[in-house]
Amino acid sequence: ESLMGTYSNIMNHKNTLQFKGDVTISVAAKRIITQFLEDSDLRLGMNGISEIKKHAFFRTDQWTWDNIASCVPPVQPELTSEIDTQNFDPIEDPAPEQQSFPPPMEFQGNHLPFVGFTYQKDMSILKYDGSGIDNPDSSITSELQQEIARVEKARKEIEKNCIMFENKLQVAEKEVVDTSKAL
């Protein structure tokens, strides 16, 4: 799924979250997941970490919060080295897509930190007089607008360069893989 789709599912979890029947999950696990997704005034842990520690999901006779660090984990995979990844499924590396146009600017992952914030006209440095033209309160407004335009132009150039370098890196990585296979 895309970042946007994942974010949308989280924000709309009351309508989209489903626990499939083919996956075994305890009632306590379902409850802790849904309680972590609640609104902030109802969310599990809003009254402190002790609220989370007391949740039924963490009740067990195998460990306590005091001795958990010294307990033997229930599953210990056999590893051949510190970088052994044999227990993970291989990731297919698709060929890089050539972009002929810039990505849409509606919503991107970098907007996530601003979700929940709203723009209020009365808090702006521009005042609207109803004429259809924003009138600056001071000369600083014009300077700020110019600086914003300069920074936005630089940001777009950096994004363009990042996409170009990512594509070049993917091509180089593919060449390395192909060369190592040939050897």
Coordinates of N, CA and C in Angstrom, one line a residue, residues 68-147:
I68 N 11.9 -8.9 32.4 CA 11.7 -9.2 31.0 C 13.1 -9.1 30.3
A69 N 14.0 -8.3 30.7 CA 15.3 -8.1 30.0 C 16.2 -9.4 30.2
S70 N 15.9 -10.1 31.3 CA 16.8 -11.3 31.5 C 16.1 -12.6 31.1
C71 N 14.9 -12.5 30.5 CA 14.2 -13.7 30.1 C 14.7 -14.2 28.7
V72 N 14.6 -15.5 28.5 CA 15.0 -16.1 27.2 C 13.8 -15.9 26.3
P73 N 14.0 -15.4 25.1 CA 12.9 -15.2 24.2 C 12.3 -16.5 23.7
P74 N 11.0 -16.6 23.4 CA 10.4 -17.8 23.0 C 10.9 -18.4 21.6
V75 N 11.4 -17.5 20.8 CA 12.0 -17.9 19.5 C 13.4 -17.3 19.4
Q76 N 14.3 -18.2 19.1 CA 15.7 -17.8 18.9 C 16.2 -18.3 17.5
P77 N 16.1 -17.4 16.5 CA 16.6 -17.9 15.2 C 18.1 -18.2 15.1
E78 N 18.4 -19.2 14.4 CA 19.8 -19.5 14.2 C 20.4 -18.6 13.1
L79 N 21.5 -17.9 13.5 CA 22.1 -17.0 12.6 C 23.5 -17.4 12.3
T80 N 24.0 -17.1 11.1 CA 25.4 -17.4 10.7 C 26.3 -16.2 10.9
S81 N 25.7 -15.0 11.0 CA 26.5 -13.8 11.3 C 25.6 -12.7 11.7
E82 N 26.1 -11.6 12.1 CA 25.3 -10.4 12.5 C 24.5 -9.9 11.4
I83 N 24.8 -10.1 10.2 CA 24.1 -9.6 9.0 C 23.3 -10.7 8.3
D84 N 23.1 -11.8 8.9 CA 22.4 -12.9 8.3 C 20.9 -12.5 8.2
T85 N 20.4 -12.6 6.9 CA 19.0 -12.3 6.7 C 18.2 -13.5 6.1
Q86 N 18.7 -14.7 6.3 CA 18.0 -15.9 5.8 C 16.6 -16.1 6.3
N87 N 16.2 -15.5 7.4 CA 14.9 -15.7 8.0 C 13.9 -14.7 7.4
F88 N 14.3 -13.8 6.5 CA 13.4 -12.9 5.9 C 13.2 -13.2 4.4
D89 N 12.0 -13.0 4.0 CA 11.7 -13.2 2.6 C 12.5 -12.3 1.7
P90 N 13.0 -12.7 0.5 CA 13.7 -11.8 -0.3 C 12.8 -10.7 -0.9
I91 N 13.4 -9.6 -1.1 CA 12.7 -8.4 -1.6 C 13.0 -8.3 -3.0
E92 N 12.0 -8.3 -3.8 CA 12.2 -8.1 -5.3 C 12.4 -6.6 -5.5
D93 N 13.5 -6.4 -6.3 CA 13.8 -5.0 -6.7 C 13.3 -4.7 -8.1
P94 N 12.1 -4.0 -8.1 CA 11.6 -3.7 -9.5 C 12.5 -2.7 -10.2
A95 N 12.4 -2.8 -11.5 CA 13.2 -1.8 -12.3 C 12.7 -0.4 -12.1
P96 N 13.6 0.5 -12.0 CA 13.2 1.9 -11.7 C 12.3 2.4 -12.8
E97 N 11.3 3.1 -12.4 CA 10.3 3.7 -13.3 C 10.9 5.1 -13.7
Q98 N 10.8 5.4 -15.0 CA 11.3 6.7 -15.5 C 10.1 7.6 -15.3
Q99 N 10.3 8.7 -14.6 CA 9.2 9.7 -14.4 C 9.3 10.8 -15.5
S100 N 8.2 10.9 -16.2 CA 8.2 11.9 -17.2 C 7.5 13.2 -16.7
F101 N 7.0 13.2 -15.6 CA 6.3 14.3 -15.0 C 6.5 14.3 -13.5
P102 N 6.5 15.4 -12.8 CA 6.7 15.4 -11.4 C 5.5 14.8 -10.6
P103 N 5.8 14.2 -9.5 CA 4.7 13.6 -8.7 C 3.6 14.6 -8.3
P104 N 2.4 14.2 -8.1 CA 1.3 15.1 -7.8 C 1.6 15.8 -6.4
M105 N 1.2 17.0 -6.3 CA 1.5 17.8 -5.1 C 0.4 17.8 -4.1
E106 N -0.7 17.1 -4.3 CA -1.9 17.1 -3.4 C -1.4 16.8 -1.9
F107 N -1.1 15.5 -1.7 CA -0.7 15.1 -0.4 C 0.5 14.2 -0.5
Q108 N 1.5 14.4 0.3 CA 2.7 13.6 0.3 C 3.0 13.3 1.8
G109 N 3.9 12.3 2.0 CA 4.2 11.8 3.3 C 4.9 13.0 4.1
N110 N 5.6 13.9 3.5 CA 6.2 15.0 4.2 C 5.1 16.0 4.8
H111 N 3.9 15.8 4.4 CA 2.8 16.6 5.0 C 2.3 16.1 6.3
L112 N 2.6 14.8 6.6 CA 2.1 14.2 7.8 C 2.3 15.0 9.1
P113 N 3.5 15.6 9.3 CA 3.7 16.4 10.5 C 2.7 17.5 10.7
F114 N 2.0 17.9 9.6 CA 1.1 19.1 9.7 C -0.4 18.6 9.8
V115 N -0.7 17.3 9.8 CA -2.0 16.9 9.9 C -2.6 17.3 11.2
G116 N -3.8 17.8 11.2 CA -4.4 18.3 12.4 C -4.2 19.8 12.7
F117 N -3.3 20.4 11.9 CA -3.1 21.8 12.0 C -4.0 22.5 11.0
T118 N -4.6 23.6 11.3 CA -5.4 24.3 10.4 C -4.9 25.8 10.2
Y119 N -5.3 26.3 9.0 CA -4.9 27.7 8.7 C -6.1 28.6 9.2
Q120 N -5.8 29.6 9.9 CA -6.8 30.6 10.3 C -6.4 31.9 9.8
K121 N -7.3 32.5 9.0 CA -7.0 33.8 8.3 C -6.7 34.9 9.3
D122 N -7.3 34.9 10.4 CA -7.1 36.0 11.4 C -5.7 35.9 12.0
M123 N -5.0 34.8 11.9 CA -3.7 34.6 12.4 C -2.6 34.9 11.3
S124 N -3.0 35.2 10.1 CA -2.0 35.4 9.1 C -1.4 36.7 9.1
I125 N -0.2 36.8 8.4 CA 0.4 38.1 8.4 C -0.1 39.0 7.3
L126 N -1.0 38.4 6.5 CA -1.7 39.2 5.5 C -3.2 39.4 5.9
K127 N -3.7 40.6 5.7 CA -5.1 40.9 6.1 C -5.9 41.0 4.8
Y128 N -7.1 40.4 4.8 CA -7.9 40.4 3.6 C -9.0 41.5 3.8
D129 N -9.1 42.4 2.8 CA -10.1 43.5 2.9 C -11.3 43.2 2.1
G130 N -11.5 42.0 1.5 CA -12.6 41.7 0.8 C -12.5 42.1 -0.7
S131 N -11.5 42.8 -1.1 CA -11.3 43.2 -2.5 C -10.8 42.1 -3.4
G132 N -10.4 41.0 -2.8 CA -9.8 39.9 -3.6 C -8.3 40.0 -3.7
I133 N -7.7 41.0 -3.0 CA -6.3 41.2 -2.9 C -5.8 41.3 -1.5
D134 N -4.8 40.5 -1.2 CA -4.3 40.5 0.2 C -3.4 41.7 0.3
N135 N -3.6 42.5 1.3 CA -2.8 43.7 1.5 C -1.8 43.5 2.7
P136 N -0.5 43.6 2.4 CA 0.4 43.4 3.5 C 0.3 44.4 4.6
D137 N 0.5 43.9 5.8 CA 0.6 44.8 7.0 C 1.9 45.6 7.0
S138 N 2.9 45.0 6.4 CA 4.2 45.7 6.5 C 5.1 45.3 5.3
S139 N 6.2 45.9 5.2 CA 7.1 45.5 4.1 C 7.8 44.2 4.3
I140 N 7.7 43.7 5.5 CA 8.3 42.4 5.9 C 7.5 41.3 5.1
T141 N 6.2 41.5 4.9 CA 5.4 40.5 4.2 C 5.9 40.2 2.8
S142 N 6.3 41.3 2.1 CA 6.8 41.1 0.7 C 8.1 40.3 0.8
E143 N 9.0 40.7 1.7 CA 10.3 39.9 1.8 C 10.0 38.5 2.2
L144 N 9.1 38.2 3.1 CA 8.8 36.8 3.4 C 8.2 36.1 2.2
Q145 N 7.4 36.7 1.4 CA 6.8 36.0 0.3 C 8.0 35.7 -0.7
Q146 N 8.9 36.6 -0.9 CA 10.0 36.3 -1.8 C 10.9 35.2 -1.3
E147 N 11.1 35.2 0.0 CA 11.9 34.1 0.7 C 11.2 32.8 0.5

